[in-house]
Short mmCIF file of C-alpha atoms and ligand atoms in Angstrom, two decimals:
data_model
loop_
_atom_site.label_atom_id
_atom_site.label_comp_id
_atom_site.label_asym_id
_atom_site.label_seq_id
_atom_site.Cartn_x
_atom_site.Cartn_y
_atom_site.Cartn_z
CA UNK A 1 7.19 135.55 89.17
CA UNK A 2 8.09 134.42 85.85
CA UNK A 3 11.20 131.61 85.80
CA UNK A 4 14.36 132.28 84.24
CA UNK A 5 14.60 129.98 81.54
CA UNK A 6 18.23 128.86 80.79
CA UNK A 7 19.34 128.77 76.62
CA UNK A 8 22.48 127.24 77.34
CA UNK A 9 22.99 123.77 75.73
CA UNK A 10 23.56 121.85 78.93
CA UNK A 11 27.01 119.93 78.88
CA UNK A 12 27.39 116.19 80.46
CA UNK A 13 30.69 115.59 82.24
CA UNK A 14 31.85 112.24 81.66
CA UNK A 15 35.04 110.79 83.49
CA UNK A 16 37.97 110.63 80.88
CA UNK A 17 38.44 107.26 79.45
CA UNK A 18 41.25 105.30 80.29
CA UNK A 19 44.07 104.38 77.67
CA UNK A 20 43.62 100.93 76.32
CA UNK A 21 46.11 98.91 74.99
CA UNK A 22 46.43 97.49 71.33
CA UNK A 23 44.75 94.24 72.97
CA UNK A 24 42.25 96.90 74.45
CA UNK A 25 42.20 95.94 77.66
CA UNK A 26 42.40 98.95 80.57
CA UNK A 27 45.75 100.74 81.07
CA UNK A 28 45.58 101.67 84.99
CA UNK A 29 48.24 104.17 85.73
CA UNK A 30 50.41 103.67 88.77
CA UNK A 31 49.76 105.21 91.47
CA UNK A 32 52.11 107.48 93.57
CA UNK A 33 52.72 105.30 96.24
CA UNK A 34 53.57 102.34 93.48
CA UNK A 35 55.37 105.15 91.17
CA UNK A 36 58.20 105.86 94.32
CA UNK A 37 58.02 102.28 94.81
CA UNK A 38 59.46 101.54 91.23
CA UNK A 39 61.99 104.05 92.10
CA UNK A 40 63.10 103.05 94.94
CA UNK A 41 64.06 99.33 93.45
CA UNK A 42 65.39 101.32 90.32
CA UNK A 43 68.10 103.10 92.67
CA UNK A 44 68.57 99.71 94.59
CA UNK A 45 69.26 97.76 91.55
CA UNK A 46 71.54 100.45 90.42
CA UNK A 47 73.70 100.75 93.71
CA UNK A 48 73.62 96.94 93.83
CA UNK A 49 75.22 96.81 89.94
CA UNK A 50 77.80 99.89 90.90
CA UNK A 51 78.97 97.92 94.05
CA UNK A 52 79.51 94.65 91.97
CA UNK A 53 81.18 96.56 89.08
CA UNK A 54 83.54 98.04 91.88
CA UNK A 55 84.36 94.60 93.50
CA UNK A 56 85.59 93.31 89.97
CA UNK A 57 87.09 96.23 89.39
CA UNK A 58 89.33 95.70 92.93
CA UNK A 59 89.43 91.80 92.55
CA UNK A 60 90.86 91.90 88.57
CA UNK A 61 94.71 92.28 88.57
CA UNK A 62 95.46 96.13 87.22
CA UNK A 63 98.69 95.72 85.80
CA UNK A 64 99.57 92.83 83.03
CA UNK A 65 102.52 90.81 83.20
CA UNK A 66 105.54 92.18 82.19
CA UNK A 67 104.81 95.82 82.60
CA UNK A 68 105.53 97.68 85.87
CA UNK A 69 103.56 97.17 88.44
CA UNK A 70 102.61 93.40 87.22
CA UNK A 71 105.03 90.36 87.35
CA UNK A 72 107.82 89.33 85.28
CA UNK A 73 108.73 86.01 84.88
CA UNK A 74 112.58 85.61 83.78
CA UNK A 75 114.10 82.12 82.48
CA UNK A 76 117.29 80.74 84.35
CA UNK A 77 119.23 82.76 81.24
CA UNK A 78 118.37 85.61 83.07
CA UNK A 79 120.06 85.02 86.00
CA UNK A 80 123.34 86.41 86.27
CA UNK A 81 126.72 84.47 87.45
CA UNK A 82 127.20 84.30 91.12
CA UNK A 83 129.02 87.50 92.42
CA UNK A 84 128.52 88.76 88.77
CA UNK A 85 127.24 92.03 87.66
CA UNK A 86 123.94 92.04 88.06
CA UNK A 87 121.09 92.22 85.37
CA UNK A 88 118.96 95.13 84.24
CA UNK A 89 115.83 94.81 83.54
CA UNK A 90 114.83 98.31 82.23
CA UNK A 91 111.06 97.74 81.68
CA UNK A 92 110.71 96.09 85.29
CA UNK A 93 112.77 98.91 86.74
CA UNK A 94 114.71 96.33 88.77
CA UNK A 95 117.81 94.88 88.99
CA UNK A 96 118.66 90.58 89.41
CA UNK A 97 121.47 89.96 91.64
CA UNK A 98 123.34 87.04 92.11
CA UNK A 99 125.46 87.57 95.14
CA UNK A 100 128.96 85.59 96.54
CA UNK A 101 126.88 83.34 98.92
CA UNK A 102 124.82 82.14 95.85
CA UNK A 103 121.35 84.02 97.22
CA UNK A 104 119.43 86.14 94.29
CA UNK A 105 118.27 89.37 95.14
CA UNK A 106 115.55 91.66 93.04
CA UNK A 107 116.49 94.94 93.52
CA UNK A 108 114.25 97.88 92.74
CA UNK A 109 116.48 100.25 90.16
CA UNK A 110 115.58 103.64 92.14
CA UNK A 111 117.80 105.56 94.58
CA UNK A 112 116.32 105.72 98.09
CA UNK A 113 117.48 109.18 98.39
CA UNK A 114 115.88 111.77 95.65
CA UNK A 115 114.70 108.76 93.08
CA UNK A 116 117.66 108.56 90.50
CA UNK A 117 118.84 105.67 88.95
CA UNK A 118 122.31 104.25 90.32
CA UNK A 119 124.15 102.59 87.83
CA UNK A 120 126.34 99.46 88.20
CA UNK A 121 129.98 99.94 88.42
CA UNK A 122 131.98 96.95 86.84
CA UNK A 123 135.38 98.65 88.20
CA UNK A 124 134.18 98.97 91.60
CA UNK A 125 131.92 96.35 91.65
CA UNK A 126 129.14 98.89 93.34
CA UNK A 127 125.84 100.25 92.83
CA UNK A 128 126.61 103.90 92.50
CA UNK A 129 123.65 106.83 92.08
CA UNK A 130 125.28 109.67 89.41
CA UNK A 131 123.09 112.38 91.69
CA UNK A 132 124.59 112.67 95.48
CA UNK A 133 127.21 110.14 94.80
CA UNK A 134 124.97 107.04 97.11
CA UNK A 135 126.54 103.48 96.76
CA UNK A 136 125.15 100.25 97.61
CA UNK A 137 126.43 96.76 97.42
CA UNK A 138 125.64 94.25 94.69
CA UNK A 139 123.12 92.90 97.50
CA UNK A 140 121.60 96.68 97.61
CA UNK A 141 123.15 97.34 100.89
CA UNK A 142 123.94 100.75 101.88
CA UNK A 143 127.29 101.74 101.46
CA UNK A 144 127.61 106.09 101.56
CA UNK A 145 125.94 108.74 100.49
CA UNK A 146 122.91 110.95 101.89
CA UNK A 147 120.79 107.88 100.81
CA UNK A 148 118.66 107.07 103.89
CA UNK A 149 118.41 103.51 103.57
CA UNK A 150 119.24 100.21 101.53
CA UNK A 151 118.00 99.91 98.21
CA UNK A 152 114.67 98.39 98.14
CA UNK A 153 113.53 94.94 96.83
CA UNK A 154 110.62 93.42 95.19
CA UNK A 155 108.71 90.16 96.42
CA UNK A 156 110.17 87.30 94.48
CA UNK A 157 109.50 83.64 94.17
CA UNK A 158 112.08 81.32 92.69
CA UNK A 159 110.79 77.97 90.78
CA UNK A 160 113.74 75.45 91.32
CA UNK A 161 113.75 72.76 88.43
CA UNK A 162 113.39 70.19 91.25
CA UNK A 163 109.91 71.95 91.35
CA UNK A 164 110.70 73.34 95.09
CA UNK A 165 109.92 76.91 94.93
CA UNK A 166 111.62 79.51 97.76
CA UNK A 167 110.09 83.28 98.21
CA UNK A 168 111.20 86.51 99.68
CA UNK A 169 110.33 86.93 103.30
CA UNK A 170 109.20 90.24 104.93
CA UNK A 171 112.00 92.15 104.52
CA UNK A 172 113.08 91.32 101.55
CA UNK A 173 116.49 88.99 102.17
CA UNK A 174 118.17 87.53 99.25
CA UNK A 175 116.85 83.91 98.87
CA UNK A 176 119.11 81.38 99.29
CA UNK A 177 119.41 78.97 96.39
CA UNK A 178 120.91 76.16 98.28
CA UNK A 179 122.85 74.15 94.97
CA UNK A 180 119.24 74.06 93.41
CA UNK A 181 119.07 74.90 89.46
CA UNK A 182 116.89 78.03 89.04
CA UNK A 183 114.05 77.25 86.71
CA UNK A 184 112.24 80.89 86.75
CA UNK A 185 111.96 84.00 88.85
CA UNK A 186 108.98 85.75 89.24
CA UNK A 187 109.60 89.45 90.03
CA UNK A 188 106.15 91.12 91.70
CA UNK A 189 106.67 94.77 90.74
CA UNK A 190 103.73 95.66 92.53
CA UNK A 191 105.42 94.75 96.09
CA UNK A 192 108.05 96.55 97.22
CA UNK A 193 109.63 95.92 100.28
CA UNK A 194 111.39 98.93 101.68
CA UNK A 195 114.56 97.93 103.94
CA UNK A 196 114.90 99.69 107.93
CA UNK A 197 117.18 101.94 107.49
CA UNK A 198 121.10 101.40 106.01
CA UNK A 199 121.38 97.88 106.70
S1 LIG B 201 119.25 110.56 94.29
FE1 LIG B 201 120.76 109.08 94.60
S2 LIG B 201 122.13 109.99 95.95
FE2 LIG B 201 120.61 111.48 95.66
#
């Protein structure tokens, strides 16, 4: 029986070469398990750098001094005359009060009722909201009105020119100045203490 004689060109398979860099040495490719390997540390580095940019963003102070929500820092001309009306401070939302027993008081400038802004009274010598008709002493005490409690206060620390200092405690009493000369207030309008109730 005659053989078949193939006229096909016969073909040699080679392996494909590998790619070589400029230097021409052998570029190996990675292989899978080193390919999820370099993804893996890719996503760790990545949560690692989000969690760090988070804790600055939580450690840095958000507000800058002298806007709402930062501290102000007011010079002894800023303090108002014992028993005297008190001082505005428009941009800090807050009021300074300097009452009979010479104690200063930061007082924040919002109605603890429905959130409008009581004015002071220089012929009644009150705090007195032009909503619902609330009034509150020159401390911020609750006088009448449907206002449910005292007026709140912000955490201050008084710099004495002696260089004693004296701070607000917990709930927010007026600080007793105790015949020292004030040398600045700082006014933290980022803590607000809320008073119990009407007293
Ligand atoms: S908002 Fe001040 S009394 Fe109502």
């Amino acid at each position: 029986m005659a053989s078949v004689v193939s006229t096909e060109p016969k073909t040699r398979v080679t392996a494909a070469p590998q790619p070589k860099s400029e230097l021409g040495t052998e570029v190996l490719a990675p292989t899978r398990r080193e390919f999820l390997y370099y993804i893996w540390g890719a996503s760790m580095a990545m949560l690692l750098g989000g969690s760090g940019a988070a804790i600055v963003w939580f450690a840095l102070p958000r507000f800058k001094e002298g806007t709402f929500g930062g501290v102000f820092n007011l010079t002894a001309a800023r303090v108002p005359q014992p028993n005297g009306a008190p001082t505005s401070i428009p941009e800090g939302r807050f009021w300074v009060s300097h009452t009979a027993n010479n104690e200063l008081v930061v007082l924040y400038g919002v109605c603890t009722h429905l959130g409008c802004l009581p004015k002071w009274s220089l012929s009644n010598h009150r705090f007195e909201c032009p909503c619902h008709g609330s009034k509150f002493e020159l401390d911020g005490l609750y006088i009448e009105g449907p206002a449910p409690r005292s007026l709140d206060r912000f955490e201050t620390t008084i710099t004495f020119t002696d260089g004693s200092t004296a701070a607000s405690n917990g709930t927010g009493d007026p600080i007793p100045l105790e015949g020292r000369t004030v040398l600045n207030v700082a006014i933290n309008t980022g803590k607000r203490i809320k008073r119990n109730g009407k007293v």
